[in-house]
mmCIF file of C-alpha atoms in Angstrom:
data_model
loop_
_atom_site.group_PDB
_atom_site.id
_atom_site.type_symbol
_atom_site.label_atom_id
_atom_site.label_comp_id
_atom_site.label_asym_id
_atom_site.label_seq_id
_atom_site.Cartn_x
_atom_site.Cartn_y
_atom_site.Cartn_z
ATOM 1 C CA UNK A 1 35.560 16.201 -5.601
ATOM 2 C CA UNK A 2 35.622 17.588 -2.145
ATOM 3 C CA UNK A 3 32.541 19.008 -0.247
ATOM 4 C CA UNK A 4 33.749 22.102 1.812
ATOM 5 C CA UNK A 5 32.091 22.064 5.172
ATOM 6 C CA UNK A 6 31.577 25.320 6.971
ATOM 7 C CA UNK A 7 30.355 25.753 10.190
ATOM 8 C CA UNK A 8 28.444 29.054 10.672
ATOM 9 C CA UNK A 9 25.857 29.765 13.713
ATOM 10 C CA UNK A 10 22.711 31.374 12.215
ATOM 11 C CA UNK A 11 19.979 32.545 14.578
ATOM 12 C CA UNK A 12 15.868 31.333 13.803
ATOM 13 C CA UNK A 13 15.253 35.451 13.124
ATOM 14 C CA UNK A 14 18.022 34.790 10.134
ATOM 15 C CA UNK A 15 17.179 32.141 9.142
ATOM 16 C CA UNK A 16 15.187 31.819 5.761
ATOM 17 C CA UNK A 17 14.480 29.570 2.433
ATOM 18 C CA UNK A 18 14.042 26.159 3.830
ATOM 19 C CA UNK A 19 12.149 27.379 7.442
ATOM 20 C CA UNK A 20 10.145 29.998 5.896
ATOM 21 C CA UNK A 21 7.453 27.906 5.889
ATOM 22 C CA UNK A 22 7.826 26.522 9.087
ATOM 23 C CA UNK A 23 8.303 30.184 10.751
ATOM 24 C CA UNK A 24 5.012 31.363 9.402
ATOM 25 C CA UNK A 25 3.174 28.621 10.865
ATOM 26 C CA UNK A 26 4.913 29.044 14.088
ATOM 27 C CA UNK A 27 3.876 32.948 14.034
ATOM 28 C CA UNK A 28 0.156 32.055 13.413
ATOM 29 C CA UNK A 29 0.185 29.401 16.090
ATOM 30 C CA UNK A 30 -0.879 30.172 19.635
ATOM 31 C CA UNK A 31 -2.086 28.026 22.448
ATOM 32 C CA UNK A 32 -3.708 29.532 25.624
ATOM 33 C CA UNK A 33 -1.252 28.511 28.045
ATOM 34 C CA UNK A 34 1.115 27.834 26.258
ATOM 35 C CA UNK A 35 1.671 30.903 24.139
ATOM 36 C CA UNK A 36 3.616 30.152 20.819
ATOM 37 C CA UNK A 37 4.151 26.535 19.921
ATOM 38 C CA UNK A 38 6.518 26.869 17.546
ATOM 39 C CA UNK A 39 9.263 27.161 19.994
ATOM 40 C CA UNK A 40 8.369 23.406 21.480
ATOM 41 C CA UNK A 41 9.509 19.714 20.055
ATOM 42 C CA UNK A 42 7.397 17.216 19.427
ATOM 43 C CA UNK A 43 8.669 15.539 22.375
ATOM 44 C CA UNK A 44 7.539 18.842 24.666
ATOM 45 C CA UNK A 45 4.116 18.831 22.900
ATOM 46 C CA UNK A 46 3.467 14.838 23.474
ATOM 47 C CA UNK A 47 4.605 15.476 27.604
ATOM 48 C CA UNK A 48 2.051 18.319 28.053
ATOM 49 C CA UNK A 49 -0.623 16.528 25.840
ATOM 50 C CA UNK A 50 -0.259 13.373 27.761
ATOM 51 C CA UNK A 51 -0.184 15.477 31.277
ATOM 52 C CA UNK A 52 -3.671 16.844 29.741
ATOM 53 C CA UNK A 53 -5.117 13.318 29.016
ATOM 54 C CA UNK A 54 -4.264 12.228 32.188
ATOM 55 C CA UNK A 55 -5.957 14.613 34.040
ATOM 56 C CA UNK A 56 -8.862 14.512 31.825
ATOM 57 C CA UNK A 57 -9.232 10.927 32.341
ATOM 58 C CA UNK A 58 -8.891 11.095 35.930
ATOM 59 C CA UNK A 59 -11.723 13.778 36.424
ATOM 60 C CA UNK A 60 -14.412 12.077 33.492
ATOM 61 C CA UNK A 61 -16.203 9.366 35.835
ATOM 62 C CA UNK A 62 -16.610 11.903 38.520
ATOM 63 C CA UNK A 63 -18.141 14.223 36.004
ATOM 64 C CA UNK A 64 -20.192 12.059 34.441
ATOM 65 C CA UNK A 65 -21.480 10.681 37.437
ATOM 66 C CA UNK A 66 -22.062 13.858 38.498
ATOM 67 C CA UNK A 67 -23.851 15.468 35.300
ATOM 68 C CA UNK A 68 -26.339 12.342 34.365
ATOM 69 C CA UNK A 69 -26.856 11.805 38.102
ATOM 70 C CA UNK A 70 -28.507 14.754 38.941
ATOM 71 C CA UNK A 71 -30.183 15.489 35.020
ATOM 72 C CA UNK A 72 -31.913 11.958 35.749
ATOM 73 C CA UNK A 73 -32.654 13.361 39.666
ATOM 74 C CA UNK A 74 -34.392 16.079 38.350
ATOM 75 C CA UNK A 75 -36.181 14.830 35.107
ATOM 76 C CA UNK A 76 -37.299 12.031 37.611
ATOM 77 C CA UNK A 77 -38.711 15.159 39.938
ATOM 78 C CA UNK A 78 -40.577 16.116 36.862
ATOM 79 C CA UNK A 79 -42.301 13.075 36.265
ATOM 80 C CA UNK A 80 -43.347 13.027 39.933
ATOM 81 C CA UNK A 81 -44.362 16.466 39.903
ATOM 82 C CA UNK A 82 -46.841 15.933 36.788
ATOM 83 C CA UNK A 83 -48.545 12.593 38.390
ATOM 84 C CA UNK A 84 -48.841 14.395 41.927
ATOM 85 C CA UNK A 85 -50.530 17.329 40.391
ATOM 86 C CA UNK A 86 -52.908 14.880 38.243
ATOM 87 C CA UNK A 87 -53.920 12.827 40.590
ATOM 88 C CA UNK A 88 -54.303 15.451 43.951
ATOM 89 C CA UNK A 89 -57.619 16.715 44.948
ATOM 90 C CA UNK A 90 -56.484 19.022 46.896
ATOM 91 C CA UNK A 91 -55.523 22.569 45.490
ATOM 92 C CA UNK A 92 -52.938 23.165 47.442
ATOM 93 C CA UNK A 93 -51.326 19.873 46.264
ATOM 94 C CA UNK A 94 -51.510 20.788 43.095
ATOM 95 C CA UNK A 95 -49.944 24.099 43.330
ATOM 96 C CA UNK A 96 -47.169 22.588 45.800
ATOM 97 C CA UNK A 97 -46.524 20.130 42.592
ATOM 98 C CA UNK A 98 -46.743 22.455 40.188
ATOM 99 C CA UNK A 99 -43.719 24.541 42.043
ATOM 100 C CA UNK A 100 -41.765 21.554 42.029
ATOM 101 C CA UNK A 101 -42.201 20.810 39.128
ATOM 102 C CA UNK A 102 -41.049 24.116 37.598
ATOM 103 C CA UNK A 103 -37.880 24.047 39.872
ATOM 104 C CA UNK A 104 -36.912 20.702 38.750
ATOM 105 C CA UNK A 105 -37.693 21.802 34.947
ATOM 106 C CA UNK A 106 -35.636 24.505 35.526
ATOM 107 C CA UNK A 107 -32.821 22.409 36.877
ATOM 108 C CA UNK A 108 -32.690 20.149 34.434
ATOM 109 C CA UNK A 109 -32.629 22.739 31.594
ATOM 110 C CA UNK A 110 -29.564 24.336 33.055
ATOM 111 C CA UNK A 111 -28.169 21.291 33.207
ATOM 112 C CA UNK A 112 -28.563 20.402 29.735
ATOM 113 C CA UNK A 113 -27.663 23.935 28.256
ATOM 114 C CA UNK A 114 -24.533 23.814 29.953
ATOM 115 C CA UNK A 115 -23.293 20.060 30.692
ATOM 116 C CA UNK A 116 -20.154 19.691 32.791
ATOM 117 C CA UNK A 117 -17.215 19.598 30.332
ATOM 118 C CA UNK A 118 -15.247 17.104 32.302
ATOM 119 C CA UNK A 119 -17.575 14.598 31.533
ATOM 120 C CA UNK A 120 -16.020 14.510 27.880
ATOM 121 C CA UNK A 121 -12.297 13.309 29.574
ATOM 122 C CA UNK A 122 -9.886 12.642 26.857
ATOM 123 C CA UNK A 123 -12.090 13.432 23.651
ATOM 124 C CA UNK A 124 -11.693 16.953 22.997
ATOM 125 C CA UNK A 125 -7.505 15.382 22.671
ATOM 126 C CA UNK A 126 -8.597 12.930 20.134
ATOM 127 C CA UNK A 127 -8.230 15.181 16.848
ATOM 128 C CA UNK A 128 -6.738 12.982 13.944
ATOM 129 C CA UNK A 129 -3.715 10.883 13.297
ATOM 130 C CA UNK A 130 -1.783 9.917 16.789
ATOM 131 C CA UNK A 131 0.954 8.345 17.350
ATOM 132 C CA UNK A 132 4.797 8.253 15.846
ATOM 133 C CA UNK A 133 3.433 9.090 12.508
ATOM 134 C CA UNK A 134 1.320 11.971 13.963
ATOM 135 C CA UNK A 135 2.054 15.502 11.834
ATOM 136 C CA UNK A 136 3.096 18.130 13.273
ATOM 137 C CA UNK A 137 -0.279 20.594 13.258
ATOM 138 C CA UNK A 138 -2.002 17.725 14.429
ATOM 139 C CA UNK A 139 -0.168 17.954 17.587
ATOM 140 C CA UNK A 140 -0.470 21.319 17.802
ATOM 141 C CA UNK A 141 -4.100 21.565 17.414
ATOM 142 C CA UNK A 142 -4.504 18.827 20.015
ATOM 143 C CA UNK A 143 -2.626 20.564 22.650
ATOM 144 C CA UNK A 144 -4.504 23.925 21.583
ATOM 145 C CA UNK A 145 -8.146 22.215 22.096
ATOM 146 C CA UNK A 146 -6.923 20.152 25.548
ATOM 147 C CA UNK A 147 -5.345 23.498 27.253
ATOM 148 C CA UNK A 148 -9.037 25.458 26.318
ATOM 149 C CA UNK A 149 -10.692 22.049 27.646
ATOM 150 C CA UNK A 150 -8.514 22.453 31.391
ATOM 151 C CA UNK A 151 -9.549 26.643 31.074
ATOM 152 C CA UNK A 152 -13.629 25.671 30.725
ATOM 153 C CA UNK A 153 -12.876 22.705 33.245
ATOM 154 C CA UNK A 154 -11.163 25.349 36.118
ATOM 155 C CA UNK A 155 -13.754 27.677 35.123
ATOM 156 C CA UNK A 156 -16.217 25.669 35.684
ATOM 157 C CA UNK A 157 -15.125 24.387 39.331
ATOM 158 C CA UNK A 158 -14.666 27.581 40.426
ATOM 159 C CA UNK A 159 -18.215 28.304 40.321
ATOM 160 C CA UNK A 160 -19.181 26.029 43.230
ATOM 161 C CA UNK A 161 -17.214 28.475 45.643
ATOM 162 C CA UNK A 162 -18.840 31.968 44.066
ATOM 163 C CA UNK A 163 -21.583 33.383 46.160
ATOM 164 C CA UNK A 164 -23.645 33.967 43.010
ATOM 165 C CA UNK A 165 -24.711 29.971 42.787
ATOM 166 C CA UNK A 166 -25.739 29.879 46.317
ATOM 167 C CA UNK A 167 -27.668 33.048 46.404
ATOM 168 C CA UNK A 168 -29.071 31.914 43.477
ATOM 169 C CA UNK A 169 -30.328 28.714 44.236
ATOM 170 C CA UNK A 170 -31.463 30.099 47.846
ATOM 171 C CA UNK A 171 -33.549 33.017 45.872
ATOM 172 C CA UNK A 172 -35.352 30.298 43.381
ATOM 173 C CA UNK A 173 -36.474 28.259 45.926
ATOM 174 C CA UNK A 174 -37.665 31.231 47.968
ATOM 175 C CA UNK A 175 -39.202 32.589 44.758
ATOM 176 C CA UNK A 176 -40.798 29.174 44.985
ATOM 177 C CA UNK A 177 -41.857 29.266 48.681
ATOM 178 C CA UNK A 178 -43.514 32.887 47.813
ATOM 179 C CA UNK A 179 -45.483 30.940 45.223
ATOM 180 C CA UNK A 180 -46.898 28.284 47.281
ATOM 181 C CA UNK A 181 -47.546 30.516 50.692
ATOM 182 C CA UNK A 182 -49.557 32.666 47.916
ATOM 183 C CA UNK A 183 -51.549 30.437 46.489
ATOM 184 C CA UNK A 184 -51.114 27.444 49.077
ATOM 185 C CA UNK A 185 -50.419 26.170 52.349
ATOM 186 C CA UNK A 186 -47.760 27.974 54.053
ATOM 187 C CA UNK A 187 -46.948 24.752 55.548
ATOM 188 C CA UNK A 188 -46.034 23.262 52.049
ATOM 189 C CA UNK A 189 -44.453 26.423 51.514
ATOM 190 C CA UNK A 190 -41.776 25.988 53.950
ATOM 191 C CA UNK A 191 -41.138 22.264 53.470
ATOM 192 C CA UNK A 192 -40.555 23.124 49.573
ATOM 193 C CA UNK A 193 -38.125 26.153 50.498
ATOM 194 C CA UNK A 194 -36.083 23.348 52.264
ATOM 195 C CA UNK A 195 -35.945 20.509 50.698
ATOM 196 C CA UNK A 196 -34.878 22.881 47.539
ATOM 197 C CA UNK A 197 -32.582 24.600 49.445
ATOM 198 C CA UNK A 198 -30.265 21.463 50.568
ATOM 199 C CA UNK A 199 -30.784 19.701 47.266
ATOM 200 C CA UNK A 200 -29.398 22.218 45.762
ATOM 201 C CA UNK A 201 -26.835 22.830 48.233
ATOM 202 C CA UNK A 202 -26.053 19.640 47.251
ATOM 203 C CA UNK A 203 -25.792 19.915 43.278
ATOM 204 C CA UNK A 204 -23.309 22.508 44.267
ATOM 205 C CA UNK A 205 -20.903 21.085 46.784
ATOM 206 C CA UNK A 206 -20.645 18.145 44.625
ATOM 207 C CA UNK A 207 -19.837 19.332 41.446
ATOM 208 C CA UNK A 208 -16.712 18.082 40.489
ATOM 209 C CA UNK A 209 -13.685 21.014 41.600
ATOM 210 C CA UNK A 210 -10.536 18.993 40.640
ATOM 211 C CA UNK A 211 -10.579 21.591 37.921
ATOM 212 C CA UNK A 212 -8.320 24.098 39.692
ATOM 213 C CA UNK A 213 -5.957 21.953 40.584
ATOM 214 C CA UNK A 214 -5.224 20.775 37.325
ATOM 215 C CA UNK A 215 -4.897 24.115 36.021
ATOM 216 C CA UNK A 216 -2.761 25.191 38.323
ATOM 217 C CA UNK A 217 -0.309 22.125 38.311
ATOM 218 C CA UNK A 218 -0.006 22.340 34.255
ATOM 219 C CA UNK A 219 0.770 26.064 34.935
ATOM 220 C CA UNK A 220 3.618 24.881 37.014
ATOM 221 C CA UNK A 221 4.514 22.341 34.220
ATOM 222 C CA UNK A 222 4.803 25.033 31.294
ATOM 223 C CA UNK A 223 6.844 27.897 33.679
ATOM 224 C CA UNK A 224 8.887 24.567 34.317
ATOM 225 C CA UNK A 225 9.707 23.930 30.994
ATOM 226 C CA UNK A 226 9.773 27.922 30.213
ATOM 227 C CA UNK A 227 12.773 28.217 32.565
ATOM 228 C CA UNK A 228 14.306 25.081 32.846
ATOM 229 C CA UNK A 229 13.326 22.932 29.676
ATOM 230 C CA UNK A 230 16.026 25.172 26.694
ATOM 231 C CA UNK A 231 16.858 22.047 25.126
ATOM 232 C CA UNK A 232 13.113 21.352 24.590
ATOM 233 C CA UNK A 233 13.389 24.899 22.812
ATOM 234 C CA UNK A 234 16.682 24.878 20.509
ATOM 235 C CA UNK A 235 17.169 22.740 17.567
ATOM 236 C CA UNK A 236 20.499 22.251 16.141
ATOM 237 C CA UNK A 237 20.598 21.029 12.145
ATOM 238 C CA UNK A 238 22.239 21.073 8.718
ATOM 239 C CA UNK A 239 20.995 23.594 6.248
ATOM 240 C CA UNK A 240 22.738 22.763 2.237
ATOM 241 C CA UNK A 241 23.899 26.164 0.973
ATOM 242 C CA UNK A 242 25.868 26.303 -2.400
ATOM 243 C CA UNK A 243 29.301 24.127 -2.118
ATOM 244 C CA UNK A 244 28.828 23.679 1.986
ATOM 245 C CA UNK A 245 26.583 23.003 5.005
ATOM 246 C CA UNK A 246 25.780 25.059 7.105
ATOM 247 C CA UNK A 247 25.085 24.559 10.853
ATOM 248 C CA UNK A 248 21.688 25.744 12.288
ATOM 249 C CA UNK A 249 20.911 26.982 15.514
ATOM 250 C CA UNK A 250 16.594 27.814 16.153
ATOM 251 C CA UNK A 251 16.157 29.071 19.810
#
């Protein structure tokens, strides 16, 4: 009894039956970056997830640093400010203590509300199974969650350069200043405008802006792979049909 083997060429928009289920979940599944992962191997997916961990893992102690470093800075502040305004006699102590006090609440809140997301490095990559034996959604998912990860990261690092965070932090501590010259002593007034000023100058310039980089070089990874990388993109297989085999081309 002889098997008959034919050798036919059948596009991935032809093909049905077995891949059906595989095209559907291919249709459904999108990354940010890299648009539809369905066209990737496993061995494509596993390069760009371990380009994402690296990165990650390279920006995390500078973030961290970074984020608990200046959330203990200004919870400290508060502390200080609360004894200082207890224990001064003087009125306009109290109300240069109670100014920096509310700036440093106010810090400190922001910096809670919204924490630095590079701090996190690899996590947001650590979804289920890894490994040889990891499934195929798995992957996907992880590559989904570590591309919107780089996005928040670039996003974030690009804030340090906008105008908006400056004039804002100049404008608090002037609201500040107003504050103290008001009720105070103009001289406090001025030394609060700016010591606020540069310390926050300082939160700024030294928030971690790696960010963009990364972004762009995985950019130049996927366009890479987009217009060099077709044999990461085109699977070649057998396919039983009734009495033969038939040879399958997905692109």
């Amino acid at each position: 009894m002889a098997l008959a083997l034919a050798l036919a060429l059948v596009a991935t928009s032809a093909a049905r039956g077995v891949d059906d289920e595989r095209e559907a979940a291919d249709e459904t599944t999108e990354a940010p970056l890299s648009g539809a992962l369905g066209v990737l191997s496993d061995a494509e997916l596993d390069r760009r997830i371990a380009f994402l961990a690296r990165r990650f893992e390279a920006g995390r102690r500078h973030a961290a640093l970074w984020q608990y470093g200046f959330t203990s800075a200004w919870s400290t502040g508060i502390g200080v400010a609360a004894v200082q305004a207890g224990l001064a006699s003087d009125h306009d102590d109290r109300v240069a203590a109670f100014v920096t006090g509310g700036k440093a609440i106010i810090g400190t809140a922001r910096l809670l509300a919204a924490p630095h997301p590079a701090r996190l490095g690899t996590a947001p990559l650590e979804l289920g199974e890894t490994g040889a034996g990891e499934a195929r959604a798995t992957r996907e998912a992880r590559l989904v969650a570590g591309e919107r990860h780089l996005l928040a990261i670039a996003q974030r690092a690009r804030r340090r350069g906008h105008w908006l965070a400056h004039v804002a932090n100049v404008g608090l501590n002037a609201l500040g200043g107003g504050l103290i010259l008001g009720l105070g002593n103009p001289s406090d007034a001025i030394s609060s405008v700016g010591v606020g000023v540069l310390f926050g100058e300082l939160l700024i310039w030294t928030e971690p802006g790696r960010g963009v980089g990364d972004l762009e070089a995985y950019r130049d990874l996927v366009d890479a792979r987009r217009s060099g990388g077709w044999r990461d993109r085109v699977t070649i297989g057998l396919v039983p049909a009734p009495g033969a085999l038939h040879l399958q081309l997905r692109f």
